[in-house]
Coordinates of C-alpha atoms in Angstrom, one line a residue:
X212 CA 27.8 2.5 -5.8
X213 CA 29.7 5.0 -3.7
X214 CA 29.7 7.3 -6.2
X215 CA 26.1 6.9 -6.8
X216 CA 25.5 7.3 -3.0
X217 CA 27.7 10.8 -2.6
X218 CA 25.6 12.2 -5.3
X219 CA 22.3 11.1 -3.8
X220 CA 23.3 12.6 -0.7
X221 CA 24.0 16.1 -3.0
X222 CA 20.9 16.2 -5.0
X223 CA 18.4 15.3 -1.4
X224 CA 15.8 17.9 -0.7
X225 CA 17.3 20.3 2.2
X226 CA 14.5 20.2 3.5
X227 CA 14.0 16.5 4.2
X228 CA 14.5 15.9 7.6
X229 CA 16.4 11.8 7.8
X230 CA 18.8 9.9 5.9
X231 CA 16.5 8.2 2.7
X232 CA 17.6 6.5 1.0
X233 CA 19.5 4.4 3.0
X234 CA 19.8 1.3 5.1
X235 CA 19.5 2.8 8.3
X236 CA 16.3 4.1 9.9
X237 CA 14.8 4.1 6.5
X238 CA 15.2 0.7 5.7
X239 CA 13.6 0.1 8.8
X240 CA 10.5 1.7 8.6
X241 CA 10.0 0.4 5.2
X242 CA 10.7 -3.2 6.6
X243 CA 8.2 -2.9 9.2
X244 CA 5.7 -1.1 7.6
X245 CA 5.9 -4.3 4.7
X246 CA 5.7 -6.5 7.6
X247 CA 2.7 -5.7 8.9
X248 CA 0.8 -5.1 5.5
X249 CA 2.1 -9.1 4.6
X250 CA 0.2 -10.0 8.6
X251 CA -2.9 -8.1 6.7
X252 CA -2.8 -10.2 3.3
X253 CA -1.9 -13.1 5.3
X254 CA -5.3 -12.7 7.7
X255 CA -7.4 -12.7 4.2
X256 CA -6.4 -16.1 3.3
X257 CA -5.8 -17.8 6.4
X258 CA -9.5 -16.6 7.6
X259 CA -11.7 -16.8 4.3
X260 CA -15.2 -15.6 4.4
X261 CA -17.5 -15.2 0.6
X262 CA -15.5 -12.7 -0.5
X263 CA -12.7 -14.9 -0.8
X264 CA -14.6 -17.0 -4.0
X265 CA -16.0 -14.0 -5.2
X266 CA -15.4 -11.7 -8.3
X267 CA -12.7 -9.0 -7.2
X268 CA -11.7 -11.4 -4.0
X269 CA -10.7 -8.7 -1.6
X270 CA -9.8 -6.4 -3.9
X271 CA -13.2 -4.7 -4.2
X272 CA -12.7 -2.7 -0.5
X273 CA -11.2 0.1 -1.1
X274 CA -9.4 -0.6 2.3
X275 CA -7.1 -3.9 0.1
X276 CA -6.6 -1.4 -2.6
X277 CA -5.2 0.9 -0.5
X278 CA -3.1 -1.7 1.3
X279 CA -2.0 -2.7 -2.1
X280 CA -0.8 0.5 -2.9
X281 CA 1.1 1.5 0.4
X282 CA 3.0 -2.3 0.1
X283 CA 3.9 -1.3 -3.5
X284 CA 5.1 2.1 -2.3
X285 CA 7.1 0.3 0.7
X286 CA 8.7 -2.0 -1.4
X287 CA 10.1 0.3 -3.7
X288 CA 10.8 2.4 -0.9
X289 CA 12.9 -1.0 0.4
X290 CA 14.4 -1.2 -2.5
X291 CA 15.6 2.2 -3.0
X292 CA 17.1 1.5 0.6
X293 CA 19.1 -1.3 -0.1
X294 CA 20.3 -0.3 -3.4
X295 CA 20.5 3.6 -2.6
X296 CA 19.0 4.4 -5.6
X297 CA 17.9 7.6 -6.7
X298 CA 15.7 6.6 -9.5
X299 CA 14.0 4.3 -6.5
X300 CA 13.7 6.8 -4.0
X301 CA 11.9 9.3 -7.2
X302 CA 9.3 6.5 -7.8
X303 CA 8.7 5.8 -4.2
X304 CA 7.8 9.5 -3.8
X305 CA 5.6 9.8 -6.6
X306 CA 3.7 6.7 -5.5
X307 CA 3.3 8.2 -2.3
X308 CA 1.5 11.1 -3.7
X309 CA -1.4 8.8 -4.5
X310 CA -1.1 5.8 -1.9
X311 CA -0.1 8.3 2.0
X312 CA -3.9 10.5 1.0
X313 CA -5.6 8.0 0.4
X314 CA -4.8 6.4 3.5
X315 CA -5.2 9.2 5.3
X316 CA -8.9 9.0 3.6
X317 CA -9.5 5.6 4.1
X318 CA -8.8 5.9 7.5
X319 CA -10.9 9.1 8.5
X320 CA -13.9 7.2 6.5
X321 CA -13.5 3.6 8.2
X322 CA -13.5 4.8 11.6
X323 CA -15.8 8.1 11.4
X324 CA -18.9 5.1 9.6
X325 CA -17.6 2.8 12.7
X326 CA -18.0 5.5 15.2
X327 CA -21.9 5.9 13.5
X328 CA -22.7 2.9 13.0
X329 CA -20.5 -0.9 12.5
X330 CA -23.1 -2.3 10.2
X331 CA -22.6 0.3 7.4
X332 CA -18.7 -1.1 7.1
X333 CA -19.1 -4.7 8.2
X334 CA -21.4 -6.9 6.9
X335 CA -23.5 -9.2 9.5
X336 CA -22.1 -11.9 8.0
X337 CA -18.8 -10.9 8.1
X338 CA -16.4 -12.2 10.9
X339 CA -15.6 -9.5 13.6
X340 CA -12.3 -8.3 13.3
X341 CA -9.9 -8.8 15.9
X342 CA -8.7 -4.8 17.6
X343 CA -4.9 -5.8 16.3
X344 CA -6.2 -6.9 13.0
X345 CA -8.7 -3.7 12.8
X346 CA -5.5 -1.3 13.1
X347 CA -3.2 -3.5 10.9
X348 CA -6.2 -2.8 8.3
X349 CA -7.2 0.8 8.8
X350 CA -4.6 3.0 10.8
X351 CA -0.9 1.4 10.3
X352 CA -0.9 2.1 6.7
X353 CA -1.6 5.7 6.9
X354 CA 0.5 5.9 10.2
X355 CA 3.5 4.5 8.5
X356 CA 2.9 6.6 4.9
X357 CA 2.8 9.6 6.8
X358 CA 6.2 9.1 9.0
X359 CA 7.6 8.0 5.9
X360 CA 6.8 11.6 3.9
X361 CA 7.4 13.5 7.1
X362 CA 10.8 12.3 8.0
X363 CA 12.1 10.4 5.1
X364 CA 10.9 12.2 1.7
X365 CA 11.0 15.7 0.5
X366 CA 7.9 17.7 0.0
X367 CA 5.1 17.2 -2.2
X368 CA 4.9 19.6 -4.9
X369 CA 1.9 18.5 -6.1
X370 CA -0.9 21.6 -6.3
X371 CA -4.7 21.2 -5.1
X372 CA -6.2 21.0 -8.8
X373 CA -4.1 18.1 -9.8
X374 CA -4.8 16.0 -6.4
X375 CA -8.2 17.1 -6.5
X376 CA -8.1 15.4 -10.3
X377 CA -6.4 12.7 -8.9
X378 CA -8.5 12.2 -6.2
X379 CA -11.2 12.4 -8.4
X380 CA -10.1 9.5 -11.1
X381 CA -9.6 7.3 -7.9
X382 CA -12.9 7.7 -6.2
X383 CA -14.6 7.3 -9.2
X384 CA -12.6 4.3 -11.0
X385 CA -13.2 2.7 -7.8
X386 CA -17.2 3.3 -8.1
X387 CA -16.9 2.0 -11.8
X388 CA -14.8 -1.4 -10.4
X389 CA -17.3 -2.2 -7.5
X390 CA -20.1 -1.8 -9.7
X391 CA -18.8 -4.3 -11.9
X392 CA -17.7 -5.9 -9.1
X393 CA -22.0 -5.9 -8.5
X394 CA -22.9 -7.6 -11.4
X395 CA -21.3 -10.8 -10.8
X396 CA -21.6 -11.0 -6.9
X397 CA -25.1 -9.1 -6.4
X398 CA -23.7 -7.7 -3.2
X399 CA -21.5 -4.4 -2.0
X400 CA -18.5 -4.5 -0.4
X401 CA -19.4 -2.4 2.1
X402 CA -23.0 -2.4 3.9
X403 CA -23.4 1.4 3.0
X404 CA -23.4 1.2 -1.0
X405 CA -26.8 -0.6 -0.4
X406 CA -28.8 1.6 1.7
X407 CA -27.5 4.7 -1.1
X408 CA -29.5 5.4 -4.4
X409 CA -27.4 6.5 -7.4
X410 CA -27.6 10.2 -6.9
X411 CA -26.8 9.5 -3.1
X412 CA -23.6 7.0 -4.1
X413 CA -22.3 10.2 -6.5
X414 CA -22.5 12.6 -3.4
X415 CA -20.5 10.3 -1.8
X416 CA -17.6 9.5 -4.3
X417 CA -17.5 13.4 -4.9
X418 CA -17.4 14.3 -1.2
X419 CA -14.3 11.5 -0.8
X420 CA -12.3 12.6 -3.8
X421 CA -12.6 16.2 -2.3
X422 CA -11.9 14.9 1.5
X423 CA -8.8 12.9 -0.1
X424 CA -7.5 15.7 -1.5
X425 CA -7.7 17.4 1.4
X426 CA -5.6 15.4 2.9
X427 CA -3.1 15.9 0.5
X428 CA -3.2 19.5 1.2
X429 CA -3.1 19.1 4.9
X430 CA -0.2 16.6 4.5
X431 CA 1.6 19.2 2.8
X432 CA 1.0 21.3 5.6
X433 CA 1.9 19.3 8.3
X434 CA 5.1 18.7 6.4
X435 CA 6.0 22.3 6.7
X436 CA 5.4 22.4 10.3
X437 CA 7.6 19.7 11.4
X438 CA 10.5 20.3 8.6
X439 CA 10.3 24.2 8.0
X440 CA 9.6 25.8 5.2
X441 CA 11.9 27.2 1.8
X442 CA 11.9 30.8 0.5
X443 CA 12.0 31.9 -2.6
X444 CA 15.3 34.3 -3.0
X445 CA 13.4 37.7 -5.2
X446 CA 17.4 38.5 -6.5
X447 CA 18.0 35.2 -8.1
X448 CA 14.5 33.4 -8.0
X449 CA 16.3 30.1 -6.4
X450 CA 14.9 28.6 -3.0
X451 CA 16.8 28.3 0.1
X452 CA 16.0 27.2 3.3
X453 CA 15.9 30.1 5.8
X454 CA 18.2 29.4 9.2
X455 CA 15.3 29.8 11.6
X456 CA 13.6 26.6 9.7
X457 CA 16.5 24.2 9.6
X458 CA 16.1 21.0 11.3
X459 CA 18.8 19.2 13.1
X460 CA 17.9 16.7 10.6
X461 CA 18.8 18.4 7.6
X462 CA 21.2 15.9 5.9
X463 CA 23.0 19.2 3.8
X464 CA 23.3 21.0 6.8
X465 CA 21.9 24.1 5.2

């Protein structure tokens, strides 16, 4: 296992700013971030409302999916902590591709309809959320996916057509599942799917795979301007990471 750890350390990204894997900080972050997406399961069960009895229980808000996703990503993150596995670490980053955007998405969506209007995200028959509850839903998730990419993961290398096409397969699978979703409950998920017509509800899946992969870009971004930046050596075409971008960070030292 020590072994397996040295060459872990030798293969990181230089650009990665913390120790990950590893059962430090990492480990940490991953625990807590699993913690308080268990409190959020936990609150749909112990507090039932229609949903729970109906077709796609909780599952047909886009806001459980995305839950779902960023506790799959943790857990394998966990894992790849406490086992210091490579192979881990890899699938925790690819998942994070998908599950840290879409987030970021549902977040900017949840609160931006809030700050409109409450009733096109929570039914009137719907239980008010508690403010603690509210943010374990819609803001810790992306919070903790993004401090996880920023300071524990290398960079996405993932271009803007293929998270647009990503994006894209998302928002609409997720248009094909709550119209199912329709036919057996004769209700929405979420107030705003009833006041839209069809051509209105396409506008709007189009407009959030765009804004989600947006985010993507902008993650990418943001991930440059707190860990620096490689360049691309014209003599030998291999990247380095220039001296004036190193982070005190940088596991390799480079």
């Amino acid at each position: 296992m020590a072994a397996d750890y040295a060459r872990a350390l030798a293969h990181r990204h230089p650009l990665q700013r913390l120790e990950s894997p590893s059962r430090g900080s990492s480990a940490l972050l991953h625990l807590i971030g699993l913690s308080s997406f268990a409190y959020s399961f936990s609150y749909l069960v112990l507090n039932p409302n229609p949903v729970n009895e109906s077709y796609g229980w909780h599952l047909q808000y886009l806001t459980i999916i995305g839950l779902s996703l960023a506790a799959l990503t943790f857990a394998v993150g966990l894992l790849a902590d406490i086992t210091t596995s490579p192979r881990l670490f890899a699938i925790k980053n690819g998942l994070s591709v998908a599950s840290a955007p879409m987030e970021c998405l549902i977040s900017m969506l949840y609160w931006g309809l809030r700050a409109i209007d409450t009733k096109l995200v929570q039914p009137e028959w719907a239980p008010v959320l508690p403010f603690s509850v509210d943010l374990s839903f819609h803001a810790i998730p992306s919070l903790a996916l993004v401090a996880d990419l920023l300071f524990f993961s290398p960079p996405y290398t993932v271009a803007f057509l293929p998270a647009l096409g990503l994006s894209g397969c998302i928002a609409f699978g997720y248009w094909f599942w709550i119209e199912r979703c329709y036919q057996y409950n004769n209700f929405y998920p979420y107030p705003l799917f009833e006041v839209l017509d069809t051509t209105q509800r396409i506008g709007l899946f189009a407009s959030s795979a765009l804004l989600m992969a947006l985010s993507t870009a902008a993650l990418v971004w943001l991930y440059h301007v707190v860990n620096g930046k490689e360049e691309v050596s014209k003599a030998n075409g291999h990247a380095h990471t220039p001296a004036s971008k190193q982070r005190s960070g940088n596991v390799q030292g480079q």
